[in-house]
Coordinates of C-alpha atoms and ligand atoms in Angstrom, one line a residue:
M1 CA -82.9 32.5 57.7
C2 CA -86.1 29.8 58.4
G3 CA -88.2 28.4 55.7
I4 CA -91.6 29.3 55.7
V5 CA -94.5 27.7 53.4
G6 CA -98.0 28.4 53.4
A7 CA -101.2 27.1 51.2
V8 CA -105.0 28.1 50.7
A9 CA -106.6 25.1 48.6
Q10 CA -109.5 22.7 48.1
R11 CA -107.3 20.3 48.7
D12 CA -105.7 19.0 51.7
V13 CA -102.9 21.2 52.1
S14 CA -100.7 19.0 55.1
P15 CA -99.2 17.1 52.4
V16 CA -98.1 20.4 50.3
L17 CA -96.6 22.1 53.6
L18 CA -94.4 19.3 54.7
E19 CA -93.2 18.5 51.4
G20 CA -92.4 22.2 50.7
L21 CA -90.8 22.4 54.5
K22 CA -88.5 19.3 53.1
R23 CA -87.4 21.5 50.3
L24 CA -86.9 24.4 52.6
E25 CA -84.8 22.3 55.0
Y26 CA -81.4 24.2 53.5
R27 CA -82.8 27.0 55.2
G28 CA -82.4 26.0 59.0
Y29 CA -83.3 22.9 60.5
D30 CA -83.5 23.0 64.5
S31 CA -87.4 22.6 64.7
A32 CA -90.1 22.5 62.2
G33 CA -94.4 23.0 62.4
L34 CA -97.2 23.1 61.2
A35 CA -101.0 24.9 61.7
V36 CA -103.3 23.7 59.6
M37 CA -107.3 25.1 59.4
S38 CA -109.8 22.2 60.6
H39 CA -113.2 22.0 58.8
D40 CA -114.8 22.9 61.9
K41 CA -112.5 26.3 62.4
E42 CA -110.0 25.2 65.0
L43 CA -106.4 26.2 64.4
Q44 CA -104.5 22.5 64.8
R45 CA -100.9 22.7 65.2
L46 CA -98.0 20.0 65.4
R47 CA -94.3 20.9 66.3
V48 CA -91.2 19.2 66.5
Q49 CA -87.5 19.7 67.6
G50 CA -85.0 18.5 64.8
K51 CA -85.6 17.9 61.5
V52 CA -88.7 18.2 59.4
N53 CA -88.3 14.5 59.3
E54 CA -89.3 14.2 63.1
L55 CA -92.3 16.0 61.9
F56 CA -93.7 14.1 59.4
K57 CA -93.2 11.0 61.8
E58 CA -95.7 13.3 64.0
H59 CA -97.7 14.1 60.9
Q60 CA -98.2 10.2 60.7
K61 CA -99.2 9.8 64.1
S62 CA -101.5 12.5 64.1
P63 CA -102.4 13.9 61.0
L64 CA -104.2 17.4 60.5
N65 CA -106.3 17.7 57.6
G66 CA -107.6 21.1 56.4
T67 CA -107.4 23.6 53.3
T68 CA -105.6 26.6 54.6
G69 CA -102.1 26.2 56.5
I70 CA -98.9 27.4 57.2
A71 CA -95.7 25.8 58.1
H72 CA -92.1 26.5 59.2
T73 CA -88.6 24.6 59.2
R74 CA -86.6 27.0 62.0
W75 CA -82.7 28.2 62.5
A76 CA -83.1 29.5 65.9
T77 CA -81.7 33.3 66.5
H78 CA -83.9 33.9 69.7
G79 CA -84.4 31.1 72.1
K80 CA -83.4 27.4 72.0
P81 CA -83.7 24.9 69.4
N82 CA -86.6 23.4 70.8
V83 CA -90.7 23.2 70.8
K84 CA -91.9 25.9 72.6
N85 CA -90.3 28.1 70.5
A86 CA -90.8 26.2 67.1
H87 CA -93.5 27.9 64.8
P88 CA -96.1 28.5 64.3
H89 CA -97.2 30.7 66.9
I90 CA -100.7 30.8 67.9
C91 CA -102.6 33.7 70.2
H92 CA -105.4 32.4 71.9
D93 CA -106.0 29.8 70.0
K94 CA -107.2 32.6 67.0
V95 CA -104.2 33.4 65.0
A96 CA -101.3 31.4 63.6
L97 CA -98.3 33.1 62.2
V98 CA -94.8 32.0 61.0
H99 CA -91.8 34.1 60.4
N100 CA -89.0 34.0 59.1
G101 CA -86.0 37.3 59.7
I102 CA -85.6 39.2 63.1
I103 CA -88.0 41.7 64.7
E104 CA -85.6 44.1 66.1
N105 CA -87.8 46.0 68.7
H106 CA -89.2 42.8 69.9
E107 CA -87.8 43.3 73.6
E108 CA -89.9 46.9 73.7
L109 CA -92.7 45.5 71.8
R110 CA -92.7 42.3 74.6
K111 CA -92.4 44.8 77.4
E112 CA -95.8 46.8 76.3
Q113 CA -97.9 43.6 75.4
M114 CA -96.7 41.8 79.1
A115 CA -97.8 45.1 80.4
S116 CA -101.9 44.9 79.2
G117 CA -101.6 41.4 80.3
F118 CA -100.1 39.1 77.5
E119 CA -98.5 35.7 78.8
F120 CA -95.2 34.7 76.8
N121 CA -95.3 31.2 75.6
S122 CA -91.7 30.8 73.7
E123 CA -88.2 33.0 73.7
T124 CA -88.7 34.0 70.2
D125 CA -88.7 37.9 68.7
T126 CA -91.8 36.4 66.7
E127 CA -94.4 36.5 69.7
V128 CA -94.7 39.7 69.9
V129 CA -96.3 40.1 66.4
V130 CA -98.9 37.1 66.6
N131 CA -100.4 38.6 70.0
A132 CA -100.3 42.1 68.2
I133 CA -102.4 40.8 65.2
Y134 CA -104.7 39.2 67.9
E135 CA -104.7 42.2 69.6
A136 CA -105.6 44.9 66.2
L137 CA -108.2 41.6 65.7
E138 CA -110.0 42.0 69.1
S139 CA -110.4 45.5 67.9
R140 CA -112.4 44.5 65.4
L141 CA -110.2 44.8 62.2
D142 CA -110.1 42.5 59.9
L143 CA -107.1 39.8 59.3
L144 CA -105.8 42.3 56.9
H145 CA -105.8 45.3 58.5
A146 CA -104.7 43.7 61.8
V147 CA -101.6 42.6 59.9
F148 CA -101.1 45.6 58.3
N149 CA -101.3 47.7 61.4
T150 CA -99.1 45.3 63.1
T151 CA -96.5 45.6 60.5
K152 CA -96.5 49.3 61.3
K153 CA -95.1 48.8 64.6
L154 CA -92.5 46.5 63.5
Q155 CA -88.5 47.1 63.3
G156 CA -86.1 44.8 61.3
A157 CA -86.7 42.0 58.4
Y158 CA -89.5 39.6 58.1
A159 CA -91.3 37.7 55.8
L160 CA -94.6 36.2 58.0
G161 CA -97.7 34.3 56.6
V162 CA -101.1 34.4 58.8
I163 CA -103.8 32.4 59.2
N164 CA -106.8 33.1 61.6
N165 CA -110.5 31.3 62.4
T166 CA -112.5 33.8 61.8
D167 CA -111.7 33.9 58.4
P168 CA -110.9 30.2 57.8
G169 CA -109.6 30.2 54.0
R170 CA -107.8 33.1 54.0
L171 CA -104.0 33.5 54.0
I172 CA -101.9 37.0 54.8
A173 CA -98.5 37.2 53.6
V174 CA -96.0 39.7 53.8
K175 CA -92.0 40.8 52.6
K176 CA -90.5 43.1 54.3
G177 CA -86.6 42.6 54.0
S178 CA -86.8 38.6 53.8
P179 CA -87.8 36.6 50.6
L180 CA -91.2 35.4 49.8
V181 CA -92.9 34.3 46.7
I182 CA -96.6 33.4 46.1
G183 CA -97.2 30.5 43.8
V184 CA -99.8 30.4 41.4
G185 CA -101.9 27.3 41.3
I186 CA -104.9 26.1 39.6
G187 CA -107.8 27.5 41.8
E188 CA -104.9 27.7 44.8
Y189 CA -102.6 29.6 45.8
F190 CA -99.2 29.3 48.2
I191 CA -96.5 31.1 49.5
A192 CA -92.7 30.2 50.2
S193 CA -89.3 31.4 51.1
D194 CA -88.3 30.4 47.6
V195 CA -89.7 28.8 44.5
F196 CA -87.6 25.5 45.1
A197 CA -90.5 25.0 48.0
L198 CA -93.0 24.9 45.7
L199 CA -91.7 23.4 42.5
P200 CA -94.0 20.0 43.0
V201 CA -97.6 22.4 42.9
T202 CA -96.8 24.8 40.1
Q203 CA -93.9 26.5 38.1
K204 CA -96.3 30.4 38.2
F205 CA -94.9 32.7 40.6
I206 CA -95.2 36.2 41.9
F207 CA -92.2 37.6 43.9
L208 CA -92.9 40.0 46.2
E209 CA -91.2 43.4 46.4
D210 CA -90.6 45.0 49.8
G211 CA -93.3 46.3 51.8
D212 CA -95.6 44.0 50.4
I213 CA -98.7 42.6 52.0
A214 CA -100.8 39.7 49.3
D215 CA -104.5 39.0 51.1
I216 CA -105.3 35.5 50.0
T217 CA -108.1 33.0 49.3
R218 CA -108.3 30.3 47.4
D219 CA -110.0 31.8 43.8
K220 CA -108.7 35.6 44.7
L221 CA -105.1 37.4 45.2
T222 CA -104.6 40.7 45.9
I223 CA -101.5 42.2 46.8
Y224 CA -101.0 45.7 48.2
D225 CA -97.7 48.3 48.6
S226 CA -96.9 49.2 52.3
E227 CA -99.1 51.9 51.6
L228 CA -102.2 49.9 51.5
S229 CA -102.7 50.4 47.6
I230 CA -103.2 47.5 45.2
V231 CA -100.4 46.9 43.3
E232 CA -99.5 44.6 39.9
R233 CA -96.6 42.0 40.5
S234 CA -96.5 40.0 37.1
I235 CA -96.4 36.4 37.1
K236 CA -93.5 34.6 36.3
L237 CA -92.9 31.2 34.9
T238 CA -89.5 29.7 36.7
E239 CA -87.5 27.2 34.2
L240 CA -86.6 25.0 37.6
N241 CA -88.1 21.9 37.7
A242 CA -89.1 19.2 40.9
D243 CA -86.4 16.9 40.1
M244 CA -83.4 18.8 40.1
A245 CA -83.4 18.5 43.8
D246 CA -82.5 14.6 43.9
K247 CA -79.3 13.2 44.6
A248 CA -79.5 11.5 41.1
G249 CA -77.8 8.2 43.0
Y250 CA -75.0 10.1 44.8
R251 CA -75.0 9.8 49.1
H252 CA -75.1 13.6 49.5
Y253 CA -75.8 16.7 47.6
M254 CA -72.5 18.1 48.8
L255 CA -70.7 15.1 46.5
K256 CA -73.2 15.4 43.5
E257 CA -72.4 19.2 43.7
I258 CA -69.1 18.6 43.8
F259 CA -69.6 15.7 40.8
S260 CA -71.8 18.4 38.9
Q261 CA -68.5 20.9 38.7
P262 CA -68.2 20.3 34.5
N263 CA -71.6 20.7 33.9
A264 CA -72.1 23.8 35.8
I265 CA -68.7 25.3 34.6
E266 CA -70.3 24.7 31.0
K267 CA -73.6 26.2 31.6
S268 CA -72.0 29.0 33.3
L269 CA -70.3 29.6 29.8
E270 CA -72.7 28.6 27.8
H271 CA -74.2 31.7 25.2
R272 CA -71.6 34.0 26.7
I273 CA -68.6 33.5 24.1
K274 CA -68.9 33.8 20.3
D275 CA -65.8 33.6 18.1
G276 CA -63.3 33.8 21.2
K277 CA -64.7 37.0 22.5
I278 CA -67.0 37.7 25.5
I279 CA -70.3 39.3 24.6
T280 CA -70.6 41.6 27.1
S281 CA -74.3 42.3 27.0
E282 CA -74.4 39.6 29.4
F283 CA -73.9 41.4 31.9
G284 CA -76.5 43.7 31.1
Q285 CA -77.6 46.5 28.1
N286 CA -75.4 49.2 29.6
A287 CA -72.0 46.5 30.7
D288 CA -70.0 47.4 27.8
S289 CA -70.2 51.6 28.5
I290 CA -69.8 51.0 32.1
F291 CA -66.8 48.8 31.6
S292 CA -65.2 51.2 29.5
R293 CA -65.2 54.0 32.6
V294 CA -64.3 51.4 35.2
K295 CA -61.1 52.7 37.2
S296 CA -61.5 50.7 40.1
V297 CA -63.6 47.8 41.8
K298 CA -64.7 46.9 45.2
I299 CA -66.3 43.1 45.5
A300 CA -68.5 42.5 48.4
A301 CA -69.6 39.2 49.8
C302 CA -70.0 36.8 52.4
G303 CA -68.5 33.5 52.9
T304 CA -67.3 31.1 49.9
S305 CA -68.5 33.6 47.8
Y306 CA -65.8 36.0 49.2
H307 CA -63.6 34.2 48.9
A308 CA -64.3 33.8 45.1
G309 CA -64.0 38.1 45.1
L310 CA -60.5 37.5 46.8
I311 CA -59.5 35.7 43.9
A312 CA -60.8 37.6 41.3
A313 CA -59.0 40.5 42.5
Y314 CA -55.7 39.1 41.8
W315 CA -56.8 38.6 38.4
M316 CA -58.2 41.8 38.4
E317 CA -55.0 43.0 39.0
E318 CA -52.8 41.2 37.2
I319 CA -55.0 41.1 33.9
A320 CA -57.3 44.2 33.8
H321 CA -54.5 46.7 35.5
I322 CA -57.1 48.0 37.8
S323 CA -57.1 48.3 41.1
C324 CA -59.6 45.8 43.2
H325 CA -60.7 45.6 46.6
V326 CA -62.7 43.2 48.3
E327 CA -64.8 43.4 51.7
I328 CA -66.6 41.5 53.9
A329 CA -69.6 42.4 53.7
S330 CA -71.2 42.3 57.3
E331 CA -68.1 44.8 57.9
Y332 CA -68.1 46.6 54.7
R333 CA -71.7 47.7 55.6
Y334 CA -71.1 49.6 58.9
R335 CA -67.9 51.1 57.7
K336 CA -66.9 54.6 56.7
S337 CA -65.4 54.2 53.8
V338 CA -64.4 56.3 50.7
V339 CA -65.5 55.7 46.8
I340 CA -63.1 56.5 44.5
D341 CA -64.6 58.0 41.5
D342 CA -65.8 55.4 38.5
T343 CA -65.5 52.4 40.5
L344 CA -67.8 49.8 40.0
F345 CA -69.5 47.9 42.8
V346 CA -69.9 43.9 42.3
S347 CA -71.6 41.6 45.0
I348 CA -71.5 38.5 44.5
S349 CA -73.6 35.4 46.3
Q350 CA -75.0 32.0 45.6
S351 CA -78.3 33.1 46.7
G352 CA -78.8 36.6 46.2
E353 CA -80.8 36.7 49.5
T354 CA -78.0 36.9 52.1
A355 CA -78.9 39.9 54.4
D356 CA -75.4 41.1 55.0
T357 CA -74.5 41.4 50.7
L358 CA -77.9 43.0 50.5
A359 CA -77.0 45.5 52.7
A360 CA -73.7 46.3 51.1
L361 CA -75.5 46.5 47.8
H362 CA -78.0 49.0 49.2
L363 CA -75.3 51.0 51.1
A364 CA -73.3 51.0 47.8
K365 CA -76.5 52.1 46.3
E366 CA -76.4 55.4 48.1
S367 CA -72.6 55.9 47.2
N368 CA -70.9 57.1 44.9
F369 CA -70.2 54.0 42.7
L370 CA -70.2 54.0 38.8
S371 CA -73.0 51.3 39.0
T372 CA -73.6 47.9 40.9
L373 CA -73.0 44.5 39.3
A374 CA -74.5 41.3 41.0
I375 CA -72.9 37.7 40.0
C376 CA -75.7 35.2 41.3
N377 CA -77.1 31.8 41.3
V378 CA -80.6 32.8 41.7
A379 CA -82.5 34.7 38.9
E380 CA -85.3 36.0 41.0
S381 CA -83.7 37.2 43.9
S382 CA -83.6 40.1 45.6
L383 CA -79.6 40.8 45.0
T384 CA -80.3 40.5 41.0
R385 CA -83.4 42.8 41.5
D386 CA -81.9 45.4 43.0
S387 CA -79.0 45.6 41.1
E388 CA -78.2 47.8 37.9
L389 CA -75.8 44.6 35.5
V390 CA -76.4 41.0 36.6
F391 CA -74.1 38.0 35.6
L392 CA -76.1 34.7 36.4
T393 CA -74.1 31.8 37.3
H394 CA -76.2 29.2 36.3
A395 CA -74.8 26.4 38.5
G396 CA -78.6 24.8 39.3
P397 CA -79.7 24.8 42.6
E398 CA -77.1 24.2 45.3
I399 CA -78.7 22.2 48.3
G400 CA -75.9 21.1 50.0
V401 CA -74.7 23.7 52.7
A402 CA -71.4 23.7 52.4
S403 CA -71.1 26.0 48.4
T404 CA -69.0 23.7 45.7
K405 CA -70.3 24.7 42.4
A406 CA -71.7 28.0 43.2
F407 CA -67.9 29.0 43.9
T408 CA -66.4 27.3 40.7
T409 CA -69.1 28.7 38.4
Q410 CA -68.7 32.6 40.4
L411 CA -64.9 32.5 39.6
V412 CA -66.1 31.5 36.0
A413 CA -68.6 35.0 36.1
L414 CA -65.5 36.7 38.0
F415 CA -62.8 35.8 35.2
L416 CA -65.1 36.7 32.0
M417 CA -65.6 40.0 33.9
V418 CA -62.0 40.7 34.3
I419 CA -61.5 40.1 30.6
A420 CA -64.5 42.2 29.8
I421 CA -63.3 45.2 32.0
A422 CA -59.5 45.1 30.5
K423 CA -61.1 44.9 27.1
H424 CA -61.5 48.5 27.9
N425 CA -57.6 48.9 29.6
G426 CA -55.3 47.6 26.8
L427 CA -55.9 43.7 26.8
S428 CA -55.2 42.7 23.5
K429 CA -57.1 40.3 20.8
E430 CA -54.2 37.6 21.1
Y431 CA -54.1 37.7 25.1
E432 CA -58.3 37.6 25.3
K433 CA -58.1 34.4 22.8
M434 CA -55.3 33.0 25.2
M435 CA -57.8 33.5 28.0
I436 CA -61.0 32.4 26.8
K437 CA -59.0 29.3 25.5
Q438 CA -58.0 28.5 29.0
V439 CA -61.3 29.1 30.5
K440 CA -63.0 26.9 27.9
S441 CA -60.6 24.1 28.8
L442 CA -61.8 24.3 32.5
S443 CA -65.0 21.8 32.6
G444 CA -62.9 19.0 31.1
R445 CA -59.9 19.7 33.4
V446 CA -62.3 19.5 36.4
S447 CA -63.5 16.3 35.4
Q448 CA -59.8 14.8 35.0
L449 CA -59.5 16.6 38.3
L450 CA -62.4 14.3 40.0
H451 CA -60.8 11.1 39.3
H452 CA -58.4 11.6 42.2
K453 CA -61.6 11.0 44.8
D454 CA -59.8 7.8 45.7
E455 CA -56.7 9.2 46.0
I456 CA -58.0 11.8 48.3
E457 CA -60.5 9.5 50.5
I458 CA -57.0 7.6 51.4
M459 CA -55.7 10.9 52.6
A460 CA -58.6 11.8 54.4
K461 CA -58.3 9.0 57.1
D462 CA -55.4 11.4 58.5
F463 CA -57.6 13.8 59.3
A464 CA -60.3 12.2 60.7
D465 CA -59.1 12.2 64.4
K466 CA -57.3 15.4 64.2
H467 CA -59.0 19.1 66.1
H468 CA -56.8 21.1 64.4
A469 CA -55.6 21.8 60.6
L470 CA -53.4 24.6 59.0
F471 CA -54.3 25.2 55.3
L472 CA -51.5 27.0 53.3
G473 CA -51.4 28.9 49.8
R474 CA -49.5 32.1 48.3
G475 CA -50.9 34.8 46.0
S476 CA -54.0 33.9 44.5
F477 CA -54.0 30.1 46.3
L478 CA -54.3 31.8 49.5
P479 CA -58.1 32.3 49.4
V480 CA -58.3 29.1 47.8
A481 CA -56.2 27.9 51.2
M482 CA -59.3 30.1 52.9
E483 CA -61.7 27.9 51.2
G484 CA -60.6 24.5 52.0
A485 CA -60.7 25.2 55.5
L486 CA -63.7 27.0 55.3
K487 CA -64.8 23.4 54.0
L488 CA -63.3 21.1 56.6
K489 CA -64.5 23.3 59.2
E490 CA -68.0 23.6 57.9
I491 CA -68.9 20.0 57.2
S492 CA -66.4 18.0 59.5
Y493 CA -66.0 20.5 62.9
I494 CA -62.0 20.4 62.6
H495 CA -61.0 23.6 63.3
A496 CA -59.1 25.0 60.2
E497 CA -57.5 28.1 59.4
A498 CA -55.5 29.2 56.2
Y499 CA -52.4 31.4 55.9
A500 CA -50.4 33.2 54.2
A501 CA -47.1 30.5 53.4
G502 CA -44.9 33.5 54.4
E503 CA -47.0 34.2 57.4
L504 CA -46.0 31.3 59.4
K505 CA -42.9 32.2 60.9
H506 CA -44.5 35.0 62.0
G507 CA -46.8 32.9 65.0
P508 CA -48.4 30.5 63.6
L509 CA -45.7 28.0 63.3
A510 CA -45.6 27.4 67.2
L511 CA -48.7 25.1 66.3
V512 CA -46.9 23.0 64.5
D513 CA -46.7 19.6 65.5
D514 CA -47.0 15.9 64.2
D515 CA -50.2 16.1 65.5
M516 CA -51.1 19.0 63.3
P517 CA -51.9 18.3 59.9
I518 CA -50.8 21.0 57.5
V519 CA -52.5 21.0 54.0
A520 CA -50.5 22.8 51.3
V521 CA -51.7 24.2 47.7
A522 CA -48.4 24.5 45.5
P523 CA -49.1 25.0 42.4
N524 CA -46.2 25.4 39.6
N525 CA -46.0 29.3 39.6
N526 CA -43.4 31.6 40.6
L527 CA -44.2 31.0 44.2
L528 CA -43.5 27.6 44.7
E529 CA -39.8 27.5 45.7
K530 CA -40.7 30.1 48.1
L531 CA -43.3 27.8 49.2
K532 CA -41.4 24.9 49.3
S533 CA -39.2 27.1 51.8
N534 CA -42.0 27.5 54.6
L535 CA -42.4 23.8 54.0
Q536 CA -39.3 22.6 55.0
E537 CA -39.5 25.0 57.7
V538 CA -42.7 23.0 58.8
K539 CA -41.0 19.6 58.4
A540 CA -38.1 20.4 60.4
R541 CA -40.6 21.1 63.0
G542 CA -41.9 17.5 63.0
G543 CA -45.4 18.6 61.4
K544 CA -46.7 16.3 58.9
L545 CA -47.6 17.9 55.3
Y546 CA -50.5 17.1 52.5
L547 CA -49.4 18.6 49.5
F548 CA -51.3 19.3 46.4
A549 CA -49.2 19.5 43.3
D550 CA -49.1 20.4 39.6
K551 CA -47.7 18.3 37.1
E552 CA -44.5 20.3 37.0
S553 CA -44.0 21.3 40.8
D554 CA -41.3 18.6 40.9
V555 CA -42.2 17.5 44.7
E556 CA -42.5 14.1 46.4
S557 CA -43.5 12.2 49.0
T558 CA -41.2 11.3 51.7
E559 CA -41.4 10.5 55.0
G560 CA -44.2 13.1 56.6
V561 CA -44.6 14.7 53.1
Y562 CA -47.9 13.5 51.8
I563 CA -48.4 14.6 47.9
I564 CA -50.9 14.3 45.2
N565 CA -50.1 15.3 42.0
L566 CA -52.7 16.9 40.5
N567 CA -50.8 16.5 36.8
V568 CA -52.6 19.9 36.0
D569 CA -50.9 22.5 33.5
Y570 CA -50.4 25.9 35.6
D571 CA -52.2 28.8 34.3
F572 CA -54.9 31.3 35.7
M573 CA -57.7 28.4 36.4
A574 CA -55.1 27.4 38.6
P575 CA -57.0 28.4 41.4
I576 CA -60.2 26.7 40.2
L577 CA -58.6 23.7 39.7
H578 CA -56.8 23.4 42.9
T579 CA -60.2 24.1 44.9
I580 CA -61.6 20.9 43.5
P581 CA -59.1 18.7 46.1
L582 CA -59.7 20.6 48.6
Q583 CA -63.7 20.1 48.4
L584 CA -62.9 16.7 48.2
L585 CA -60.8 16.3 51.6
A586 CA -63.4 17.9 53.4
Y587 CA -66.1 15.6 52.3
Y588 CA -63.9 12.6 53.0
V589 CA -63.5 13.7 56.3
A590 CA -66.9 14.6 56.9
V591 CA -68.0 11.2 55.8
I592 CA -65.3 9.2 58.0
K593 CA -66.3 11.3 60.7
G594 CA -70.0 10.6 60.0
A595 CA -71.0 14.3 59.9
D596 CA -74.3 15.6 58.9
I597 CA -72.7 16.7 55.9
D598 CA -75.7 18.6 53.7
Q599 CA -77.2 20.0 57.1
P600 CA -73.9 20.8 59.3
R601 CA -74.9 21.5 62.9
N602 CA -75.6 25.4 63.6
L603 CA -75.6 26.3 59.9
A604 CA -78.0 27.0 57.2
K605 CA -77.7 27.6 53.6
S606 CA -79.3 30.9 53.1
V607 CA -77.9 33.6 56.1
T608 CA -81.1 35.8 55.2
V609 CA -80.5 37.3 58.9
E610 CA -78.0 39.3 60.3
Ligands
M6R701 O1 -75.3 32.7 49.5 P1 -74.1 33.5 49.4 O2 -73.3 32.9 48.5 O3 -74.0 34.9 49.6 O4 -73.6 32.7 50.8 C1 -73.0 33.6 51.3 C2 -72.0 32.0 52.5 O5 -73.2 32.3 53.8 C3 -71.7 30.9 51.9 O6 -70.9 31.3 51.3 C4 -71.5 30.3 53.2 O7 -69.6 30.6 53.6 C5 -71.3 28.5 52.5 N1 -71.7 27.9 53.8 C6 -69.4 28.2 52.5 O8 -70.0 26.7 52.7

């Protein structure tokens, strides 16, 4: 995680760096800092503990002016979130560096450097890098070669931005395993962890590849590969614009993103369906021929994206009759597994930069999979670049750390994928048409559900003073319950667990008392009667139930049972529909608790470290 920004320009770069950091804050917000080369070639630095706003305040009091600079917002891995661990790190007032990623062999390097006389000012894994560069500069290497030689000593993942005072107008940027883009301006260049940071200053970007080193001055950019040979990397024009990052009058990004789901779903379907049929080439040129050979599917993802995968597995087996296994990417990457012939590997990620998901994909590429497909929200991400097939979710930038519209659009994408594969496994044209009709009705139905917001806001009051909550679901609604529990714990800090309702009596029922709210997802399907029996078990033990029911679920509010009738008809879209009220519940509980909804403690939006 962590966000980095850098700039070499004719203008004063501090405002660009600060605005860039603000836009990167979703990547970490424990501490922030910037270093700017002064006009008389001195490295000036400001660092604060806490959010970028604190840095803005400090900068107002003591502004840094200069035309070359680097900046950082931190998500602490090594060392506490305090000022001395905040980046940029500086060695002997000569060289300054910002780093995103983890240096795995930092302890070994630290010992070597201490033995040769270096004193350390922080507990970070980063300081060894700036020291090594300083050492190389002292041995008369120029900045490019000093950085290059240093990278040869590093193990792990990193994106770096480095400046020094013997070359005051020069910035060296390195990418290995952590994201880094170059923004191309007119007579100026920028670097950042993502395009979003630089949208106020440019629409033109170069996406560095792993191992690339960029040597940047105001009027010249040279990119080298990991062998230090000059390489060409194309400039791409982004369709994103700076305004996409505003809250559009909503109190939080999360609320804006919940309410933008009808639109995001429509965008995800746009140009993907014609005459009631899926356009399979939207997954990639060879998708049709690959899908025709699929005998099984393996999905790997993390967090909310993993929950989307779990729901897709139910669809895959029920609609396409193809076996589907879903794995937590961080587990899958380290496990010895067997790949059945003709298995399609599917990775799901909002950001496309999640380290564990990327590692799972890289492992899959070395294994015997039929092909790799990425379902992703970021077009130019590592995941999309490294996968053979790609389906973009087109949800638009998601800023709130708690994932909402990314999840529902991932489900739309996965549903289309299931149908596209099922067509090769006996799915009839009529059935395909019927399912397309369902997915096309989704956006309107989600809009209707959002009208329940006031009811849910009232219900949320019952949760605000609780320490624990249970979420229950059955079948494809178990992952929906898991997603509801994740949302609640993530932004309101209430401990929440999800259980398959049938598992209650095998242990968790012991927890049930009148202080443990129990949320149940109760769609009107073949498991409804079974779910109702499970709920009786809870009621009999004094547990307070909160039920989200369908049109004909036939459940009524009674003492200790609070029902919200969502008034929806049951079909394949039901898991997506039932997710919406759970997002709203988590949101309103967090509002009542006064939590930092868009930037919950200890978390970051894009988890680019292991
Ligand atoms: O960008 P990704 O979809 O790969 O991110 C995966 C998880 O880190 C993410 O879904 C996380 O669980 C969310 N904060 C949940 O709301």
